[in-house]
Short mmCIF file of N, CA and C in Angstrom, two decimals:
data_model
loop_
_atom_site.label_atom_id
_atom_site.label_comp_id
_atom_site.label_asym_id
_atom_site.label_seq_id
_atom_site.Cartn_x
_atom_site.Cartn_y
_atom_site.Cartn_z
N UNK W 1 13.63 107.82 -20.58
CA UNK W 1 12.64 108.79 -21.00
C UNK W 1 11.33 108.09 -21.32
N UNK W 2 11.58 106.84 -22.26
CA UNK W 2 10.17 106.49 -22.63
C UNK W 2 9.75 106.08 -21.30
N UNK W 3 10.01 105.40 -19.91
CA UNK W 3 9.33 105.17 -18.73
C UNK W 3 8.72 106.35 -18.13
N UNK W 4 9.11 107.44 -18.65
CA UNK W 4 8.41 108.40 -17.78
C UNK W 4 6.99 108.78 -18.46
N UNK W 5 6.28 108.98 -17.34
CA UNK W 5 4.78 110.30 -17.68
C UNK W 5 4.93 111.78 -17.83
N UNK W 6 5.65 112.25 -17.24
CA UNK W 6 5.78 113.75 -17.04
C UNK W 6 7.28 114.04 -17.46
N UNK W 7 6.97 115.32 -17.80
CA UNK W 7 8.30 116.29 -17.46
C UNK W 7 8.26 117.68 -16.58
N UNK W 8 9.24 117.60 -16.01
CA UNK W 8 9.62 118.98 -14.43
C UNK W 8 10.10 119.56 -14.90
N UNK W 9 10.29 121.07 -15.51
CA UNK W 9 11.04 121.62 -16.60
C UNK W 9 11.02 123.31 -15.25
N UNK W 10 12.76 123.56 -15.30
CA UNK W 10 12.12 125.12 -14.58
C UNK W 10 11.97 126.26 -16.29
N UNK W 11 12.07 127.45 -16.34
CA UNK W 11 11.83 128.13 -17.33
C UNK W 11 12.92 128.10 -18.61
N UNK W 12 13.86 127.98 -18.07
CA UNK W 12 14.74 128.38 -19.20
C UNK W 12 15.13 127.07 -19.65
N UNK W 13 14.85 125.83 -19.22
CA UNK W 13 15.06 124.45 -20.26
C UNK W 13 13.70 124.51 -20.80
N UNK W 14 12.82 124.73 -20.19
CA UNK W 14 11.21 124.69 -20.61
C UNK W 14 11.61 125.66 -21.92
N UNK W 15 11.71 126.75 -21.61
CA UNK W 15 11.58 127.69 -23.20
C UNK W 15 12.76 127.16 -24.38
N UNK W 16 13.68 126.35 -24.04
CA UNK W 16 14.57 125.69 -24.88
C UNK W 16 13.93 124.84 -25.59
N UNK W 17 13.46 124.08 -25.01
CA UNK W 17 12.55 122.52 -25.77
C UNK W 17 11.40 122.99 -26.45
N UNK W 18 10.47 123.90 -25.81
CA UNK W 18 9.75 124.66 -26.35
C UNK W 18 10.01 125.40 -27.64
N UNK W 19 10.76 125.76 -28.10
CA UNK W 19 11.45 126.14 -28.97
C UNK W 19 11.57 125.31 -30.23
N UNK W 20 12.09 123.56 -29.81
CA UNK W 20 12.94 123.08 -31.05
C UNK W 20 11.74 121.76 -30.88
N UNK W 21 11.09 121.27 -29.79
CA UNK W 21 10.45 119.89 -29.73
C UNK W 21 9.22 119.89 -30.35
N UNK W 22 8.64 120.96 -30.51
CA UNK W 22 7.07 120.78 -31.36
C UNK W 22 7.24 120.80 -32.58
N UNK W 23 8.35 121.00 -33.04
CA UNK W 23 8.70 121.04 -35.04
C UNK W 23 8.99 119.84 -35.28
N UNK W 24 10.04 119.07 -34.23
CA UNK W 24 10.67 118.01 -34.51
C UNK W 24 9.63 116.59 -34.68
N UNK W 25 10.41 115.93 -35.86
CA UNK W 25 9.83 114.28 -36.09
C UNK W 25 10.85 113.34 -35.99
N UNK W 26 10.21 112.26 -35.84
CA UNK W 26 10.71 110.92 -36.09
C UNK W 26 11.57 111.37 -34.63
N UNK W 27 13.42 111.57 -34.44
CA UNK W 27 14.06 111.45 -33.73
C UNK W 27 13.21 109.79 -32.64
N UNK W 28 13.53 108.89 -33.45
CA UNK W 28 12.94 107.22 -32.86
C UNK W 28 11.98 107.19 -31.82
N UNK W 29 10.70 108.33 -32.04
CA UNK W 29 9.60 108.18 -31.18
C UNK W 29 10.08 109.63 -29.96
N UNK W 30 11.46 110.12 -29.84
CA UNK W 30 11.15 110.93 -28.87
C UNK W 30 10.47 112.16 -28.69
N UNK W 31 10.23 112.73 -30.21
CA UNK W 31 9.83 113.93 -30.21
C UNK W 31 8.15 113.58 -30.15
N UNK W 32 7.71 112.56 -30.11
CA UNK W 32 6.00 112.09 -30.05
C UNK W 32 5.74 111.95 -28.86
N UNK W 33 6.94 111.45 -27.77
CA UNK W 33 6.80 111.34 -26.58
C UNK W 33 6.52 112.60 -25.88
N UNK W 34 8.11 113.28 -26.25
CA UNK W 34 8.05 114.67 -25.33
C UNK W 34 7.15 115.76 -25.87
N UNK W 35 6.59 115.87 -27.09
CA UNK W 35 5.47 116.54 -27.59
C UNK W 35 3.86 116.30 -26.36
N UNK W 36 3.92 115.23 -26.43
CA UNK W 36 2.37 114.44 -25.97
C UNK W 36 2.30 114.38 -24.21
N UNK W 37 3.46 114.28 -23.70
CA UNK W 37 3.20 114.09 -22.08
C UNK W 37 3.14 115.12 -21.84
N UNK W 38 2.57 115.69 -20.54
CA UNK W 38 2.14 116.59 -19.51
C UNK W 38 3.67 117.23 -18.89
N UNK W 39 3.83 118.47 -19.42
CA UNK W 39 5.03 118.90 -18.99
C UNK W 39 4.45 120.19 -17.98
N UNK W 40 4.92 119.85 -16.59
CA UNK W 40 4.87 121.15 -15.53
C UNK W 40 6.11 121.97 -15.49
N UNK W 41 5.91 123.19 -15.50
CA UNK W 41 6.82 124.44 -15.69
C UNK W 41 6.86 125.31 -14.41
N UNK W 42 7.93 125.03 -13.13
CA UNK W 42 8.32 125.74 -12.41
C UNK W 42 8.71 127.58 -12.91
N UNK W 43 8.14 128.38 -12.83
CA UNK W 43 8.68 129.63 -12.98
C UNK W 43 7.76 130.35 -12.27
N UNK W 44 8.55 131.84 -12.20
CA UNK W 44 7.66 132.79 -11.51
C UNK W 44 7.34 134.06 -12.59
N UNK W 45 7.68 133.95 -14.08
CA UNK W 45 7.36 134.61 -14.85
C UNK W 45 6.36 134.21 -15.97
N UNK W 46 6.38 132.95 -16.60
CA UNK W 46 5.39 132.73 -17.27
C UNK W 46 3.99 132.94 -16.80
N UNK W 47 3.51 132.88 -17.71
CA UNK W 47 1.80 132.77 -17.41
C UNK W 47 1.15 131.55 -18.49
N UNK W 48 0.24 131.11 -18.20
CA UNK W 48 -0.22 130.38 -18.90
C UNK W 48 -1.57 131.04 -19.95
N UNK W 49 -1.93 130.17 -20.86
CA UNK W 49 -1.48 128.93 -21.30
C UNK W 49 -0.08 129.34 -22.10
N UNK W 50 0.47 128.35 -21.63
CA UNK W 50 1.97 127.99 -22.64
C UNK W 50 1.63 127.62 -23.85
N UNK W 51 2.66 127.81 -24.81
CA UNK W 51 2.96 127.33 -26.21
C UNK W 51 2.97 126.23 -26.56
N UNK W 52 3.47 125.23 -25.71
CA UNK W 52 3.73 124.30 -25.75
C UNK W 52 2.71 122.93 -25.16
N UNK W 53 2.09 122.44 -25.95
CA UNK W 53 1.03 121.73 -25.57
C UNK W 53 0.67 121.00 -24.17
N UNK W 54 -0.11 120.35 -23.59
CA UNK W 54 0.14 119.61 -22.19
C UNK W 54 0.94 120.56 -21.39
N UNK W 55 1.22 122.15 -21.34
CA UNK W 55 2.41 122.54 -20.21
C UNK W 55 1.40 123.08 -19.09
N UNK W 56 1.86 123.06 -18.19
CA UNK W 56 1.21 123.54 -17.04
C UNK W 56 2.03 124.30 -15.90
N UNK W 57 2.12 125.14 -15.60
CA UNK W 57 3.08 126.52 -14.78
C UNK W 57 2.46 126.21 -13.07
N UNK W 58 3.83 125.80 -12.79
CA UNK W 58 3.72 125.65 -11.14
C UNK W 58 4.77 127.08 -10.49
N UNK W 59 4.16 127.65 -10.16
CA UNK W 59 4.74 128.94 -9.53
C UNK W 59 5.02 128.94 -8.23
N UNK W 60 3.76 128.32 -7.20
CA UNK W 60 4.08 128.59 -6.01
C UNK W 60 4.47 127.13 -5.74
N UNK W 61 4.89 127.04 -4.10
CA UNK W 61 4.75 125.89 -2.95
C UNK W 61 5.08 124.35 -4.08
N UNK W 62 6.57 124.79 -4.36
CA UNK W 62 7.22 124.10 -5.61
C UNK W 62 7.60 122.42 -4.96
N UNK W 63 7.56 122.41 -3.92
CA UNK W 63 8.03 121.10 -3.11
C UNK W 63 6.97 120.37 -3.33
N UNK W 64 5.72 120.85 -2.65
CA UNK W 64 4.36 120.68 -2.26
C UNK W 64 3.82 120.09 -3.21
N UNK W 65 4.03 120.92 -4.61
CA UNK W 65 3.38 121.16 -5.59
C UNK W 65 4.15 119.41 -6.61
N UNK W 66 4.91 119.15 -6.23
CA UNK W 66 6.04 118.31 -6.91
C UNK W 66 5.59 116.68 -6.02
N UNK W 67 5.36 116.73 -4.98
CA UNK W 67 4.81 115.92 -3.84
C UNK W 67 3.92 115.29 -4.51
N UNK W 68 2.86 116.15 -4.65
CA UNK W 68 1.31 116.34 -5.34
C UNK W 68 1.48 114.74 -6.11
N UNK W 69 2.69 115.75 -7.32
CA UNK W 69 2.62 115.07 -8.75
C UNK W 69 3.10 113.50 -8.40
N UNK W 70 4.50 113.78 -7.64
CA UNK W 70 4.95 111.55 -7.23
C UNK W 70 4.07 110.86 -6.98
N UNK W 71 2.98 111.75 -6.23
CA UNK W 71 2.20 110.73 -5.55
C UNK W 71 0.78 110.28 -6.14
N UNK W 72 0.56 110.67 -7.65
CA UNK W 72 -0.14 110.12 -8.93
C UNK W 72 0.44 108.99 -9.26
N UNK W 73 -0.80 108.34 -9.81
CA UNK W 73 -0.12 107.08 -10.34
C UNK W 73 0.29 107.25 -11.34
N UNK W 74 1.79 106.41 -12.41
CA UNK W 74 1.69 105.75 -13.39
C UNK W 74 3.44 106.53 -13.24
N UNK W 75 3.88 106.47 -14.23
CA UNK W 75 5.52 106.37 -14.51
C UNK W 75 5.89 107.43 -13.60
N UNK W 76 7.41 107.63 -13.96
CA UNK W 76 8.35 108.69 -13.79
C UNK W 76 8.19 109.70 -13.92
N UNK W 77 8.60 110.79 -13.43
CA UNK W 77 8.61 112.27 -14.23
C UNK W 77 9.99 112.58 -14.44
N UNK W 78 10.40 113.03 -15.23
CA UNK W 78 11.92 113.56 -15.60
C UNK W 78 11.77 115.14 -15.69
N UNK W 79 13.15 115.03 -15.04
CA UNK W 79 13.78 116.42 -15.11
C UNK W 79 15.27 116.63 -16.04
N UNK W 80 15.06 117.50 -16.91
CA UNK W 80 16.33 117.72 -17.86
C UNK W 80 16.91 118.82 -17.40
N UNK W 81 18.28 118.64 -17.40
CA UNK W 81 18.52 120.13 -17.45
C UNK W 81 18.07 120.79 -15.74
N UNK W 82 17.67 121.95 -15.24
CA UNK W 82 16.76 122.76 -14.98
C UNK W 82 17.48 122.72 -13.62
N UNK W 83 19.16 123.38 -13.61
CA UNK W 83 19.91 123.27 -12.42
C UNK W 83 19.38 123.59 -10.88
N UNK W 84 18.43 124.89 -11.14
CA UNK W 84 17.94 125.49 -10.17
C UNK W 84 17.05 124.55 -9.64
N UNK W 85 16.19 123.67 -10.68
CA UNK W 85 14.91 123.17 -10.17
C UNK W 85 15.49 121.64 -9.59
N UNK W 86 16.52 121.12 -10.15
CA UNK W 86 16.92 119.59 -9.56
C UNK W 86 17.47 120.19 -7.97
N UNK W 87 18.21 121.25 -7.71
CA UNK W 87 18.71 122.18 -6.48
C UNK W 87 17.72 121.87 -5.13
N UNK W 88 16.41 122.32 -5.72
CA UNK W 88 15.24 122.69 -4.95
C UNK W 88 14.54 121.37 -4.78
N UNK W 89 14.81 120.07 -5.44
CA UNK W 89 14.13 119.49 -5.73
C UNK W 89 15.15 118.39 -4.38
N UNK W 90 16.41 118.28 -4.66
CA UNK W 90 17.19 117.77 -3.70
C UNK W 90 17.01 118.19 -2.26
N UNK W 91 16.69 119.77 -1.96
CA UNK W 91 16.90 120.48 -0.47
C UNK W 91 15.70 119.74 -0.39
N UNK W 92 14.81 119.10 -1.00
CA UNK W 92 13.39 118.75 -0.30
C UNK W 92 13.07 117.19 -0.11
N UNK W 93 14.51 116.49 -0.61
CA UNK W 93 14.31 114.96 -0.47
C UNK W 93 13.30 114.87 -1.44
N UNK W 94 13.23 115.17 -2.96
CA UNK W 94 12.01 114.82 -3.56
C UNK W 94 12.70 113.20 -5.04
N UNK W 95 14.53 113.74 -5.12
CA UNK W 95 14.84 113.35 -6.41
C UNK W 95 14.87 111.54 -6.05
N UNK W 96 14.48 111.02 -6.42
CA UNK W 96 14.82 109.25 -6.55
C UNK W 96 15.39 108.50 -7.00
N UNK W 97 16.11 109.38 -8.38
CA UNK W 97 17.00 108.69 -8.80
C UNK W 97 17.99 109.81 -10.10
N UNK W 98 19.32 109.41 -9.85
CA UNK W 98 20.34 110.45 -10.47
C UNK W 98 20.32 109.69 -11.95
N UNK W 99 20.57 110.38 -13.14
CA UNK W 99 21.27 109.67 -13.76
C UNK W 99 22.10 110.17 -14.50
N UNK W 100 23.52 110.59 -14.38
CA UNK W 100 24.22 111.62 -14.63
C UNK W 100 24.99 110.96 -16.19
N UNK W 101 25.36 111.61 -17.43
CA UNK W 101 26.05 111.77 -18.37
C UNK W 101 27.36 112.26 -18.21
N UNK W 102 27.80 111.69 -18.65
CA UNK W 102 29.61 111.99 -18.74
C UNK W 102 30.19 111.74 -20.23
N UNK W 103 30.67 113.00 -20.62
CA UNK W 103 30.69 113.10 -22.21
C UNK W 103 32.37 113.19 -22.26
N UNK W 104 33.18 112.81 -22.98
CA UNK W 104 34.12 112.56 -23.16
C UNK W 104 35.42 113.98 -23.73
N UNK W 105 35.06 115.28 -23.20
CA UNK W 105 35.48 116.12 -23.22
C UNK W 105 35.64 117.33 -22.25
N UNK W 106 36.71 117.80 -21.95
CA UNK W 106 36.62 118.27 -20.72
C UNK W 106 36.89 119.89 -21.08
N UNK W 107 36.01 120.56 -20.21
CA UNK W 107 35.52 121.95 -20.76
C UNK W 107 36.04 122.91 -19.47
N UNK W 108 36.62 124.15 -19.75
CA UNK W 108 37.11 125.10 -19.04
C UNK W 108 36.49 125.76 -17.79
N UNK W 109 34.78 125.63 -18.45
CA UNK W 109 34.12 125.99 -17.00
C UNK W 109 32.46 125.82 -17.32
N UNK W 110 31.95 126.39 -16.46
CA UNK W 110 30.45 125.68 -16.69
C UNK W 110 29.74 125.74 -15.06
N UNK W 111 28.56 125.28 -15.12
CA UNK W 111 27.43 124.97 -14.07
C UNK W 111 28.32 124.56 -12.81
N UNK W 112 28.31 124.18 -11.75
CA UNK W 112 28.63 123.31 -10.66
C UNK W 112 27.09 122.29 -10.79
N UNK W 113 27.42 120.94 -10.80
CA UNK W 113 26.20 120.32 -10.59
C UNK W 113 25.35 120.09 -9.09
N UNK W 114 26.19 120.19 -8.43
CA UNK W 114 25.82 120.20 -6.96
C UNK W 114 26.59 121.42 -6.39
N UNK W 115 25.11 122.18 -5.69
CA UNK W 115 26.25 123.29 -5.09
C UNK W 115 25.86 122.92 -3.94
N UNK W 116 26.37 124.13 -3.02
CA UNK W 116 26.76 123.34 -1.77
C UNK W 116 25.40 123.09 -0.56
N UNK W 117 25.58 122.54 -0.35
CA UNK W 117 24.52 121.87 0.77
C UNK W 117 24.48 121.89 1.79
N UNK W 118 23.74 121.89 2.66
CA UNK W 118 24.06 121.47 4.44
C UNK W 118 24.10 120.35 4.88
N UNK W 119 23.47 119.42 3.86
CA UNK W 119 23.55 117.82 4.43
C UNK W 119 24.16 117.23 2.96
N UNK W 120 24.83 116.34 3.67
CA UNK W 120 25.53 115.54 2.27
C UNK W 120 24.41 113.76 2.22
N UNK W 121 24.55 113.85 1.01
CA UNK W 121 23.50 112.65 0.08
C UNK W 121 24.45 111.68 -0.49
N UNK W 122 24.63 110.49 0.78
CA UNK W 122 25.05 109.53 0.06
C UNK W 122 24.43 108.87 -1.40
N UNK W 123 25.24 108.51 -2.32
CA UNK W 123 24.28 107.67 -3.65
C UNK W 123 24.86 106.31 -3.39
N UNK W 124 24.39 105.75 -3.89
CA UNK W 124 24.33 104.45 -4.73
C UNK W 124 24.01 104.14 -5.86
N UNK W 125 25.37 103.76 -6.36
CA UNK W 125 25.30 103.19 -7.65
C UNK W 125 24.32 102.11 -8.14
N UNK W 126 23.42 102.42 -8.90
CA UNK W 126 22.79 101.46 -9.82
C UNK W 126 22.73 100.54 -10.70
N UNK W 127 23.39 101.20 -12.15
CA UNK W 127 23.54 100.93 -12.84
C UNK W 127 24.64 101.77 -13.88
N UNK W 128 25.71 101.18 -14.87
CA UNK W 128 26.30 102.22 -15.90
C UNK W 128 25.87 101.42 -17.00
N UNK W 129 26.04 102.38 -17.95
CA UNK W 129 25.66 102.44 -19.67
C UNK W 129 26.76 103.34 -20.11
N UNK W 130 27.70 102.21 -20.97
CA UNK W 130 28.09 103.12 -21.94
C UNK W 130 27.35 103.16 -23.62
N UNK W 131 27.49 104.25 -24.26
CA UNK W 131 27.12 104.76 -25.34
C UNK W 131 27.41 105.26 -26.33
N UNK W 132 27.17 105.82 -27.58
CA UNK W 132 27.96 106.28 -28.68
C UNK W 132 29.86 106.07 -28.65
N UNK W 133 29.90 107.22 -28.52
CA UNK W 133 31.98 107.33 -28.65
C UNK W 133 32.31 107.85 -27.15
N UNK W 134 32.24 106.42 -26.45
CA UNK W 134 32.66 106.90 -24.61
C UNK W 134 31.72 107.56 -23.86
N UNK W 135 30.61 108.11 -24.51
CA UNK W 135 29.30 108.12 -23.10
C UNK W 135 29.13 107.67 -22.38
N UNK W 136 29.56 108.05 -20.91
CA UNK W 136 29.15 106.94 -19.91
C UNK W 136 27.78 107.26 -19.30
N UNK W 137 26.96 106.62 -18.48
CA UNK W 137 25.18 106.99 -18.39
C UNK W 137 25.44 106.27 -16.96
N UNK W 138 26.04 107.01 -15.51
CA UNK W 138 25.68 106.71 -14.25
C UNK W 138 24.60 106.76 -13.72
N UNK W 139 24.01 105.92 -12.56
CA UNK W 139 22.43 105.93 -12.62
C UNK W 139 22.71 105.83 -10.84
N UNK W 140 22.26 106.78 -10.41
CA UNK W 140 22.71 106.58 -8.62
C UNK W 140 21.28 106.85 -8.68
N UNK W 141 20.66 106.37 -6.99
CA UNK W 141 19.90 106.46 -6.50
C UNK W 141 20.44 107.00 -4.34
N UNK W 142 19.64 107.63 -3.98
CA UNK W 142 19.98 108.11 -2.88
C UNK W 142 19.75 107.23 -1.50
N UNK W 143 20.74 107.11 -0.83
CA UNK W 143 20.20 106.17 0.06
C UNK W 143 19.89 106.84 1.32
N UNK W 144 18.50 106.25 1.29
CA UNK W 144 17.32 106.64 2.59
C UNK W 144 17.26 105.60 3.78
N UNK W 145 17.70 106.17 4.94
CA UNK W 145 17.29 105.13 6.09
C UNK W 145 16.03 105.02 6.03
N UNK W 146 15.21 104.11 6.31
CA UNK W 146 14.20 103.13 6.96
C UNK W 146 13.15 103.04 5.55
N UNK W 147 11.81 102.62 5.50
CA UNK W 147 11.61 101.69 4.14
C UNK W 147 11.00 103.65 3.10
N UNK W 148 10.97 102.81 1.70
CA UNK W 148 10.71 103.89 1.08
C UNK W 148 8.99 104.32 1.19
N UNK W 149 8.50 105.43 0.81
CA UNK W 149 7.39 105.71 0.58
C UNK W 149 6.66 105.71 -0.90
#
């Protein structure tokens, strides 16, 4: 998180954080982080200006619009959460790097993290981190024939 510049938020993680991150302190610098960077908001219902400081509402030509942003200089942008928007973000070859959580309890039902596709995305493993009580922190990256851009 602290490597990144931005956050990609679609509406309904956007109005979550929105919610609890502008009250919050201390949490060891993250809530100063995610308060202060430039968060873009995929939806087709908001309007701006948002509540939430630095937000900015990308509605249309969401690929395009996401393109735009990689190809600024300076860190990362992260995406939390925002099933629909990592979805859209994959059909377009945009994501660079996975880094999936695995929490040590196994739950009856829920999201599919990958639904189904027409082309399958080899990964490569990066890196693991474990954490607290059995967090594991997988870090794949996608492998692209010929050099990166």
């Amino acid at each position: 998180m602290f490597a990144s510049d931005a956050l990609l938020l679609g509406r309904v993680t956007y109005e979550g954080f929105a919610a609890a991150w502008p009250s919050m302190t201390g949490e060891e610098g993250f809530a100063d982080k995610f308060n202060s960077m430039p968060k873009y908001v995929v939806t087709e219902t908001l309007e701006e200006p948002l509540e939430w400081n630095n937000s900015t509402v990308i509605k249309e030509n969401v690929a395009d619009e996401v393109s735009k942003l990689k190809r600024e200089p300076g860190g990362d942008i992260l995406v939390n959460g925002s099933a629909q928007l990592v979805q859209t973000l994959m059909n377009h070859d945009l994501v660079d790097e996975y880094r999936l959580m695995t929490f040590p309890i196994i739950l009856g039902s829920g999201k599919r993290l990958f639904r189904e596709a027409s082309d399958t995305t080899a990964l490569q493993l990066k890196e693991t981190k474990t954490v607290g009580s059995g967090i594991v922190i997988l870090i794949y990256e996608p492998e692209r024939e010929g050099p990166e851009e």
